[in-house]
């Protein structure tokens, strides 16, 4: 019945994590003129969501583990503890097992919160979502704007290393390009050449080699997508084809 308290750990300034998470008592630091509750206490009988939890420093990780194990919270500057009950959900774009191996994440905290884990696969492994995303982005730019099949096809053939964020930005740009040119629909020609393929800008190329190079990139992306599907389905061609909609 409590609050949902989301915290972006990557945005917490260095040295302030303990005070912001666990709270502080008056006089515990310079400028502390009154008691302040932390994110954990604010989530009492609710849910604390720690986004980018891998960015917490080791000292804060140790204190967080103690709270999770004992359900007792000791604010900064306090001598006594108080009982706190909350649900914890955490997220990270890093592999916590790798972080444990290199010493940047506590092993005991990993075993406390690391399972069960839900992994969000990259966009290239869930291509069925791409047409839906494209349609929604185009409508957000202009309700009357239509999406041409060539745009969807081109987007499906690209690996999108930036995942949904990259796709949304590039489709929005393509939609704005279509509107500025007076088109009533977004087509493949409105999509940037580098969209969904790489971070670096494409090198200047002649008009004769441009289409061939572009085709080669799309072929490589398609080969990678098919290869991934075959691996996932243990070499079963029919199952892989069904998964890809081919």
PDB file of C-alpha atoms in Angstrom:
ATOM      1  CA  UNK A   1       0.000   0.000   0.000  1.00  0.00           C
ATOM      2  CA  UNK A   2       3.048   2.257   0.157  1.00  0.00           C
ATOM      3  CA  UNK A   3       4.691   4.461  -2.444  1.00  0.00           C
ATOM      4  CA  UNK A   4       6.673   3.486  -5.520  1.00  0.00           C
ATOM      5  CA  UNK A   5       9.987   5.319  -5.171  1.00  0.00           C
ATOM      6  CA  UNK A   6      12.202   5.299  -8.294  1.00  0.00           C
ATOM      7  CA  UNK A   7      15.877   6.221  -7.844  1.00  0.00           C
ATOM      8  CA  UNK A   8      18.436   6.711 -10.612  1.00  0.00           C
ATOM      9  CA  UNK A   9      21.655   5.605  -8.903  1.00  0.00           C
ATOM     10  CA  UNK A  10      23.773   6.900 -11.792  1.00  0.00           C
ATOM     11  CA  UNK A  11      22.513  10.430 -11.116  1.00  0.00           C
ATOM     12  CA  UNK A  12      23.405  10.449  -7.398  1.00  0.00           C
ATOM     13  CA  UNK A  13      26.440  12.702  -6.829  1.00  0.00           C
ATOM     14  CA  UNK A  14      29.484  10.956  -5.388  1.00  0.00           C
ATOM     15  CA  UNK A  15      29.470  11.090  -1.602  1.00  0.00           C
ATOM     16  CA  UNK A  16      25.726  11.742  -1.268  1.00  0.00           C
ATOM     17  CA  UNK A  17      24.423   8.204  -1.805  1.00  0.00           C
ATOM     18  CA  UNK A  18      24.359   7.310   1.894  1.00  0.00           C
ATOM     19  CA  UNK A  19      22.465  10.451   2.913  1.00  0.00           C
ATOM     20  CA  UNK A  20      19.971  10.215   0.038  1.00  0.00           C
ATOM     21  CA  UNK A  21      19.265   6.506   0.473  1.00  0.00           C
ATOM     22  CA  UNK A  22      19.323   6.128   4.249  1.00  0.00           C
ATOM     23  CA  UNK A  23      18.393   9.610   5.423  1.00  0.00           C
ATOM     24  CA  UNK A  24      20.160  11.826   7.959  1.00  0.00           C
ATOM     25  CA  UNK A  25      19.637  13.320  11.393  1.00  0.00           C
ATOM     26  CA  UNK A  26      19.945  16.957  12.297  1.00  0.00           C
ATOM     27  CA  UNK A  27      23.566  17.973  12.845  1.00  0.00           C
ATOM     28  CA  UNK A  28      24.990  14.890  11.110  1.00  0.00           C
ATOM     29  CA  UNK A  29      26.692  17.098   8.522  1.00  0.00           C
ATOM     30  CA  UNK A  30      27.246  20.772   7.862  1.00  0.00           C
ATOM     31  CA  UNK A  31      23.938  22.388   6.942  1.00  0.00           C
ATOM     32  CA  UNK A  32      21.741  19.606   8.345  1.00  0.00           C
ATOM     33  CA  UNK A  33      19.308  21.780  10.334  1.00  0.00           C
ATOM     34  CA  UNK A  34      16.571  19.159  10.474  1.00  0.00           C
ATOM     35  CA  UNK A  35      16.011  15.431  10.091  1.00  0.00           C
ATOM     36  CA  UNK A  36      15.549  14.176   6.543  1.00  0.00           C
ATOM     37  CA  UNK A  37      14.254  10.794   5.427  1.00  0.00           C
ATOM     38  CA  UNK A  38      15.972   8.842   2.666  1.00  0.00           C
ATOM     39  CA  UNK A  39      14.603   7.018  -0.332  1.00  0.00           C
ATOM     40  CA  UNK A  40      14.451   3.727   1.579  1.00  0.00           C
ATOM     41  CA  UNK A  41      12.332   5.139   4.383  1.00  0.00           C
ATOM     42  CA  UNK A  42      10.132   6.907   1.816  1.00  0.00           C
ATOM     43  CA  UNK A  43       9.439   3.485   0.270  1.00  0.00           C
ATOM     44  CA  UNK A  44       8.331   1.921   3.582  1.00  0.00           C
ATOM     45  CA  UNK A  45       5.537  -0.594   2.949  1.00  0.00           C
ATOM     46  CA  UNK A  46       5.982   0.174  -0.744  1.00  0.00           C
ATOM     47  CA  UNK A  47       8.514  -0.464  -3.498  1.00  0.00           C
ATOM     48  CA  UNK A  48      11.986   0.982  -3.963  1.00  0.00           C
ATOM     49  CA  UNK A  49      13.224   0.864  -7.564  1.00  0.00           C
ATOM     50  CA  UNK A  50      16.997   1.291  -7.881  1.00  0.00           C
ATOM     51  CA  UNK A  51      17.809   1.964 -11.515  1.00  0.00           C
ATOM     52  CA  UNK A  52      21.468   1.503 -12.573  1.00  0.00           C
ATOM     53  CA  UNK A  53      22.225  -0.174  -9.249  1.00  0.00           C
ATOM     54  CA  UNK A  54      25.680  -1.200 -10.496  1.00  0.00           C
ATOM     55  CA  UNK A  55      26.735   2.450 -10.219  1.00  0.00           C
ATOM     56  CA  UNK A  56      26.469   2.462  -6.408  1.00  0.00           C
ATOM     57  CA  UNK A  57      29.842   2.569  -4.655  1.00  0.00           C
ATOM     58  CA  UNK A  58      30.987  -0.438  -2.613  1.00  0.00           C
ATOM     59  CA  UNK A  59      30.432   1.255   0.760  1.00  0.00           C
ATOM     60  CA  UNK A  60      26.822   2.058  -0.064  1.00  0.00           C
ATOM     61  CA  UNK A  61      26.347  -1.467  -1.403  1.00  0.00           C
ATOM     62  CA  UNK A  62      27.449  -2.900   1.956  1.00  0.00           C
ATOM     63  CA  UNK A  63      25.012  -0.709   3.887  1.00  0.00           C
ATOM     64  CA  UNK A  64      22.193  -1.557   1.489  1.00  0.00           C
ATOM     65  CA  UNK A  65      22.874  -5.255   1.991  1.00  0.00           C
ATOM     66  CA  UNK A  66      22.640  -4.818   5.756  1.00  0.00           C
ATOM     67  CA  UNK A  67      19.251  -3.120   5.438  1.00  0.00           C
ATOM     68  CA  UNK A  68      17.989  -5.910   3.186  1.00  0.00           C
ATOM     69  CA  UNK A  69      19.223  -8.618   5.549  1.00  0.00           C
ATOM     70  CA  UNK A  70      18.112  -7.104   8.869  1.00  0.00           C
ATOM     71  CA  UNK A  71      15.234  -4.854   7.734  1.00  0.00           C
ATOM     72  CA  UNK A  72      16.735  -2.234  10.018  1.00  0.00           C
ATOM     73  CA  UNK A  73      17.695   1.258   8.874  1.00  0.00           C
ATOM     74  CA  UNK A  74      20.270   3.497  10.563  1.00  0.00           C
ATOM     75  CA  UNK A  75      20.146   7.055   9.173  1.00  0.00           C
ATOM     76  CA  UNK A  76      23.336   9.081   8.907  1.00  0.00           C
ATOM     77  CA  UNK A  77      24.169  10.531  12.336  1.00  0.00           C
ATOM     78  CA  UNK A  78      21.715   8.298  14.226  1.00  0.00           C
ATOM     79  CA  UNK A  79      22.625   5.903  17.039  1.00  0.00           C
ATOM     80  CA  UNK A  80      19.533   3.705  16.948  1.00  0.00           C
ATOM     81  CA  UNK A  81      17.947   1.760  14.124  1.00  0.00           C
ATOM     82  CA  UNK A  82      14.380   1.629  12.973  1.00  0.00           C
ATOM     83  CA  UNK A  83      12.524  -1.217  11.304  1.00  0.00           C
ATOM     84  CA  UNK A  84      11.708  -0.719   7.644  1.00  0.00           C
ATOM     85  CA  UNK A  85       9.825  -3.063   5.337  1.00  0.00           C
ATOM     86  CA  UNK A  86       9.845  -2.547   1.579  1.00  0.00           C
ATOM     87  CA  UNK A  87      10.062  -4.364  -1.732  1.00  0.00           C
ATOM     88  CA  UNK A  88      13.200  -3.873  -3.805  1.00  0.00           C
ATOM     89  CA  UNK A  89      13.371  -3.907  -7.586  1.00  0.00           C
ATOM     90  CA  UNK A  90      16.618  -3.031  -9.354  1.00  0.00           C
ATOM     91  CA  UNK A  91      17.827  -2.627 -12.917  1.00  0.00           C
ATOM     92  CA  UNK A  92      21.127  -2.206 -14.717  1.00  0.00           C
ATOM     93  CA  UNK A  93      22.465  -2.211 -18.262  1.00  0.00           C
ATOM     94  CA  UNK A  94      25.611  -3.985 -17.053  1.00  0.00           C
ATOM     95  CA  UNK A  95      26.221  -7.685 -16.458  1.00  0.00           C
ATOM     96  CA  UNK A  96      26.338  -7.930 -12.666  1.00  0.00           C
ATOM     97  CA  UNK A  97      28.294 -11.183 -12.823  1.00  0.00           C
ATOM     98  CA  UNK A  98      31.028  -9.384 -14.735  1.00  0.00           C
ATOM     99  CA  UNK A  99      30.895  -6.530 -12.222  1.00  0.00           C
ATOM    100  CA  UNK A 100      31.326  -9.018  -9.381  1.00  0.00           C
ATOM    101  CA  UNK A 101      34.276 -10.627 -11.145  1.00  0.00           C
ATOM    102  CA  UNK A 102      36.098  -7.310 -11.570  1.00  0.00           C
ATOM    103  CA  UNK A 103      35.395  -6.248  -7.986  1.00  0.00           C
ATOM    104  CA  UNK A 104      33.058  -3.318  -8.644  1.00  0.00           C
ATOM    105  CA  UNK A 105      29.942  -5.056  -7.280  1.00  0.00           C
ATOM    106  CA  UNK A 106      29.711  -6.982  -4.013  1.00  0.00           C
ATOM    107  CA  UNK A 107      29.260 -10.720  -4.415  1.00  0.00           C
ATOM    108  CA  UNK A 108      27.053 -11.032  -1.323  1.00  0.00           C
ATOM    109  CA  UNK A 109      24.736  -8.273  -2.572  1.00  0.00           C
ATOM    110  CA  UNK A 110      24.554  -9.963  -5.972  1.00  0.00           C
ATOM    111  CA  UNK A 111      23.401 -13.216  -4.370  1.00  0.00           C
ATOM    112  CA  UNK A 112      20.847 -11.228  -2.391  1.00  0.00           C
ATOM    113  CA  UNK A 113      19.270  -9.346  -5.320  1.00  0.00           C
ATOM    114  CA  UNK A 114      20.634 -10.949  -8.512  1.00  0.00           C
ATOM    115  CA  UNK A 115      17.929 -13.561  -8.827  1.00  0.00           C
ATOM    116  CA  UNK A 116      15.347 -13.852 -10.197  1.00  0.00           C
ATOM    117  CA  UNK A 117      16.446 -11.779 -13.154  1.00  0.00           C
ATOM    118  CA  UNK A 118      14.451 -10.547 -16.141  1.00  0.00           C
ATOM    119  CA  UNK A 119      16.531  -9.848 -19.235  1.00  0.00           C
ATOM    120  CA  UNK A 120      15.221  -7.515 -21.918  1.00  0.00           C
ATOM    121  CA  UNK A 121      16.594  -8.759 -25.261  1.00  0.00           C
ATOM    122  CA  UNK A 122      17.941  -6.246 -27.791  1.00  0.00           C
ATOM    123  CA  UNK A 123      15.539  -4.878 -30.372  1.00  0.00           C
ATOM    124  CA  UNK A 124      17.077  -6.963 -33.172  1.00  0.00           C
ATOM    125  CA  UNK A 125      15.875 -10.097 -31.346  1.00  0.00           C
ATOM    126  CA  UNK A 126      12.274  -8.892 -31.105  1.00  0.00           C
ATOM    127  CA  UNK A 127      11.644  -7.501 -34.599  1.00  0.00           C
ATOM    128  CA  UNK A 128       7.892  -8.034 -34.293  1.00  0.00           C
ATOM    129  CA  UNK A 129       7.783  -4.854 -32.187  1.00  0.00           C
ATOM    130  CA  UNK A 130       9.419  -2.637 -34.818  1.00  0.00           C
ATOM    131  CA  UNK A 131       6.320  -1.971 -37.019  1.00  0.00           C
ATOM    132  CA  UNK A 132       4.272  -1.044 -33.940  1.00  0.00           C
ATOM    133  CA  UNK A 133       6.959   1.359 -32.687  1.00  0.00           C
ATOM    134  CA  UNK A 134       7.327   2.973 -36.119  1.00  0.00           C
ATOM    135  CA  UNK A 135       3.579   3.514 -36.392  1.00  0.00           C
ATOM    136  CA  UNK A 136       3.324   5.088 -32.936  1.00  0.00           C
ATOM    137  CA  UNK A 137       6.289   7.391 -33.492  1.00  0.00           C
ATOM    138  CA  UNK A 138       4.906   8.577 -36.834  1.00  0.00           C
ATOM    139  CA  UNK A 139       1.515   9.326 -35.252  1.00  0.00           C
ATOM    140  CA  UNK A 140       3.203  11.255 -32.450  1.00  0.00           C
ATOM    141  CA  UNK A 141       4.710  13.567 -35.085  1.00  0.00           C
ATOM    142  CA  UNK A 142       1.475  13.964 -37.057  1.00  0.00           C
ATOM    143  CA  UNK A 143      -1.725  11.925 -36.720  1.00  0.00           C
ATOM    144  CA  UNK A 144      -2.314  12.091 -40.485  1.00  0.00           C
ATOM    145  CA  UNK A 145       1.123  10.765 -41.380  1.00  0.00           C
ATOM    146  CA  UNK A 146       1.151   7.294 -42.953  1.00  0.00           C
ATOM    147  CA  UNK A 147       3.953   4.722 -42.851  1.00  0.00           C
ATOM    148  CA  UNK A 148       5.033   3.143 -46.121  1.00  0.00           C
ATOM    149  CA  UNK A 149       5.967  -0.535 -46.210  1.00  0.00           C
ATOM    150  CA  UNK A 150       9.435   0.274 -47.538  1.00  0.00           C
ATOM    151  CA  UNK A 151      10.276   2.103 -44.304  1.00  0.00           C
ATOM    152  CA  UNK A 152       9.193  -0.849 -42.171  1.00  0.00           C
ATOM    153  CA  UNK A 153      11.151  -3.248 -44.371  1.00  0.00           C
ATOM    154  CA  UNK A 154      14.316  -1.161 -44.172  1.00  0.00           C
ATOM    155  CA  UNK A 155      14.042  -0.848 -40.383  1.00  0.00           C
ATOM    156  CA  UNK A 156      13.560  -4.604 -40.033  1.00  0.00           C
ATOM    157  CA  UNK A 157      16.821  -5.218 -41.903  1.00  0.00           C
ATOM    158  CA  UNK A 158      18.966  -3.078 -39.596  1.00  0.00           C
ATOM    159  CA  UNK A 159      20.543  -4.218 -36.304  1.00  0.00           C
ATOM    160  CA  UNK A 160      19.769  -1.052 -34.251  1.00  0.00           C
ATOM    161  CA  UNK A 161      22.659  -1.080 -31.755  1.00  0.00           C
ATOM    162  CA  UNK A 162      20.931   1.757 -29.873  1.00  0.00           C
ATOM    163  CA  UNK A 163      17.769  -0.361 -29.571  1.00  0.00           C
ATOM    164  CA  UNK A 164      14.387   1.351 -29.069  1.00  0.00           C
ATOM    165  CA  UNK A 165      15.886   4.762 -28.247  1.00  0.00           C
ATOM    166  CA  UNK A 166      17.758   4.840 -31.548  1.00  0.00           C
ATOM    167  CA  UNK A 167      14.773   3.613 -33.559  1.00  0.00           C
ATOM    168  CA  UNK A 168      12.465   6.233 -32.033  1.00  0.00           C
ATOM    169  CA  UNK A 169      14.884   9.098 -32.723  1.00  0.00           C
ATOM    170  CA  UNK A 170      15.587   8.023 -36.306  1.00  0.00           C
ATOM    171  CA  UNK A 171      11.927   7.389 -37.207  1.00  0.00           C
ATOM    172  CA  UNK A 172      10.928  10.718 -35.692  1.00  0.00           C
ATOM    173  CA  UNK A 173      13.597  12.440 -37.797  1.00  0.00           C
ATOM    174  CA  UNK A 174      12.405  10.587 -40.896  1.00  0.00           C
ATOM    175  CA  UNK A 175       8.816  11.620 -40.180  1.00  0.00           C
ATOM    176  CA  UNK A 176       9.818  15.261 -39.819  1.00  0.00           C
ATOM    177  CA  UNK A 177      11.789  15.030 -43.056  1.00  0.00           C
ATOM    178  CA  UNK A 178       8.729  13.655 -44.832  1.00  0.00           C
ATOM    179  CA  UNK A 179       6.534  16.469 -43.504  1.00  0.00           C
ATOM    180  CA  UNK A 180       9.007  19.169 -44.464  1.00  0.00           C
ATOM    181  CA  UNK A 181       9.142  17.797 -48.020  1.00  0.00           C
ATOM    182  CA  UNK A 182       5.345  17.743 -48.294  1.00  0.00           C
ATOM    183  CA  UNK A 183       4.948  13.944 -48.253  1.00  0.00           C
ATOM    184  CA  UNK A 184       1.872  12.390 -46.672  1.00  0.00           C
ATOM    185  CA  UNK A 185       3.738   9.205 -45.751  1.00  0.00           C
ATOM    186  CA  UNK A 186       7.140   8.264 -44.365  1.00  0.00           C
ATOM    187  CA  UNK A 187       9.154   6.180 -46.809  1.00  0.00           C
ATOM    188  CA  UNK A 188      12.492   4.399 -46.745  1.00  0.00           C
ATOM    189  CA  UNK A 189      14.107   7.302 -48.580  1.00  0.00           C
ATOM    190  CA  UNK A 190      13.411   9.552 -45.586  1.00  0.00           C
ATOM    191  CA  UNK A 191      15.472   7.345 -43.254  1.00  0.00           C
ATOM    192  CA  UNK A 192      19.111   8.277 -42.651  1.00  0.00           C
ATOM    193  CA  UNK A 193      21.704   6.027 -44.310  1.00  0.00           C
ATOM    194  CA  UNK A 194      23.479   5.482 -40.982  1.00  0.00           C
ATOM    195  CA  UNK A 195      20.310   4.887 -38.948  1.00  0.00           C
ATOM    196  CA  UNK A 196      20.331   1.583 -37.107  1.00  0.00           C
ATOM    197  CA  UNK A 197      23.689   0.435 -38.458  1.00  0.00           C
ATOM    198  CA  UNK A 198      26.535   2.052 -36.535  1.00  0.00           C
ATOM    199  CA  UNK A 199      27.507   4.951 -34.293  1.00  0.00           C
ATOM    200  CA  UNK A 200      29.992   6.492 -36.719  1.00  0.00           C
ATOM    201  CA  UNK A 201      28.935   8.691 -39.590  1.00  0.00           C
ATOM    202  CA  UNK A 202      29.190   6.951 -42.970  1.00  0.00           C
ATOM    203  CA  UNK A 203      32.219   7.859 -45.051  1.00  0.00           C
ATOM    204  CA  UNK A 204      31.610   9.910 -48.197  1.00  0.00           C
ATOM    205  CA  UNK A 205      31.038   7.617 -51.143  1.00  0.00           C
ATOM    206  CA  UNK A 206      30.306   8.032 -54.798  1.00  0.00           C
ATOM    207  CA  UNK A 207      26.805   7.616 -56.155  1.00  0.00           C
ATOM    208  CA  UNK A 208      27.943   4.494 -58.009  1.00  0.00           C
ATOM    209  CA  UNK A 209      29.138   2.669 -54.878  1.00  0.00           C
ATOM    210  CA  UNK A 210      26.583   4.081 -52.421  1.00  0.00           C
ATOM    211  CA  UNK A 211      23.731   1.694 -53.218  1.00  0.00           C
ATOM    212  CA  UNK A 212      26.032  -1.333 -53.294  1.00  0.00           C
ATOM    213  CA  UNK A 213      27.572  -0.487 -49.912  1.00  0.00           C
ATOM    214  CA  UNK A 214      24.159   0.164 -48.405  1.00  0.00           C
ATOM    215  CA  UNK A 215      22.875  -3.155 -49.715  1.00  0.00           C
ATOM    216  CA  UNK A 216      25.911  -4.931 -48.277  1.00  0.00           C
ATOM    217  CA  UNK A 217      25.211  -3.501 -44.796  1.00  0.00           C
ATOM    218  CA  UNK A 218      21.602  -4.625 -44.972  1.00  0.00           C
ATOM    219  CA  UNK A 219      22.649  -8.095 -46.111  1.00  0.00           C
ATOM    220  CA  UNK A 220      25.072  -8.385 -43.194  1.00  0.00           C
ATOM    221  CA  UNK A 221      22.376  -7.295 -40.749  1.00  0.00           C
ATOM    222  CA  UNK A 222      19.929  -9.804 -42.209  1.00  0.00           C
ATOM    223  CA  UNK A 223      22.534 -12.589 -42.063  1.00  0.00           C
ATOM    224  CA  UNK A 224      23.186 -11.775 -38.391  1.00  0.00           C
ATOM    225  CA  UNK A 225      19.455 -11.826 -37.604  1.00  0.00           C
ATOM    226  CA  UNK A 226      18.974 -15.199 -39.298  1.00  0.00           C
ATOM    227  CA  UNK A 227      22.071 -16.625 -37.618  1.00  0.00           C
ATOM    228  CA  UNK A 228      20.798 -15.550 -34.187  1.00  0.00           C
ATOM    229  CA  UNK A 229      17.423 -17.160 -34.867  1.00  0.00           C
ATOM    230  CA  UNK A 230      19.076 -20.429 -35.943  1.00  0.00           C
ATOM    231  CA  UNK A 231      21.177 -20.486 -32.787  1.00  0.00           C
ATOM    232  CA  UNK A 232      18.120 -19.852 -30.618  1.00  0.00           C
ATOM    233  CA  UNK A 233      16.233 -22.707 -32.285  1.00  0.00           C
ATOM    234  CA  UNK A 234      19.206 -25.109 -32.283  1.00  0.00           C
ATOM    235  CA  UNK A 235      19.506 -25.221 -36.055  1.00  0.00           C
ATOM    236  CA  UNK A 236      15.822 -25.898 -36.726  1.00  0.00           C
ATOM    237  CA  UNK A 237      15.300 -23.981 -39.969  1.00  0.00           C
ATOM    238  CA  UNK A 238      11.503 -24.150 -39.921  1.00  0.00           C
ATOM    239  CA  UNK A 239      11.263 -22.902 -36.333  1.00  0.00           C
ATOM    240  CA  UNK A 240      13.724 -20.099 -37.045  1.00  0.00           C
ATOM    241  CA  UNK A 241      11.785 -19.061 -40.153  1.00  0.00           C
ATOM    242  CA  UNK A 242       8.510 -18.962 -38.204  1.00  0.00           C
ATOM    243  CA  UNK A 243      10.135 -16.858 -35.485  1.00  0.00           C
ATOM    244  CA  UNK A 244      11.390 -14.404 -38.112  1.00  0.00           C
ATOM    245  CA  UNK A 245       8.107 -14.356 -40.012  1.00  0.00           C
ATOM    246  CA  UNK A 246       9.772 -15.626 -43.169  1.00  0.00           C
TER     247      UNK A 246
END
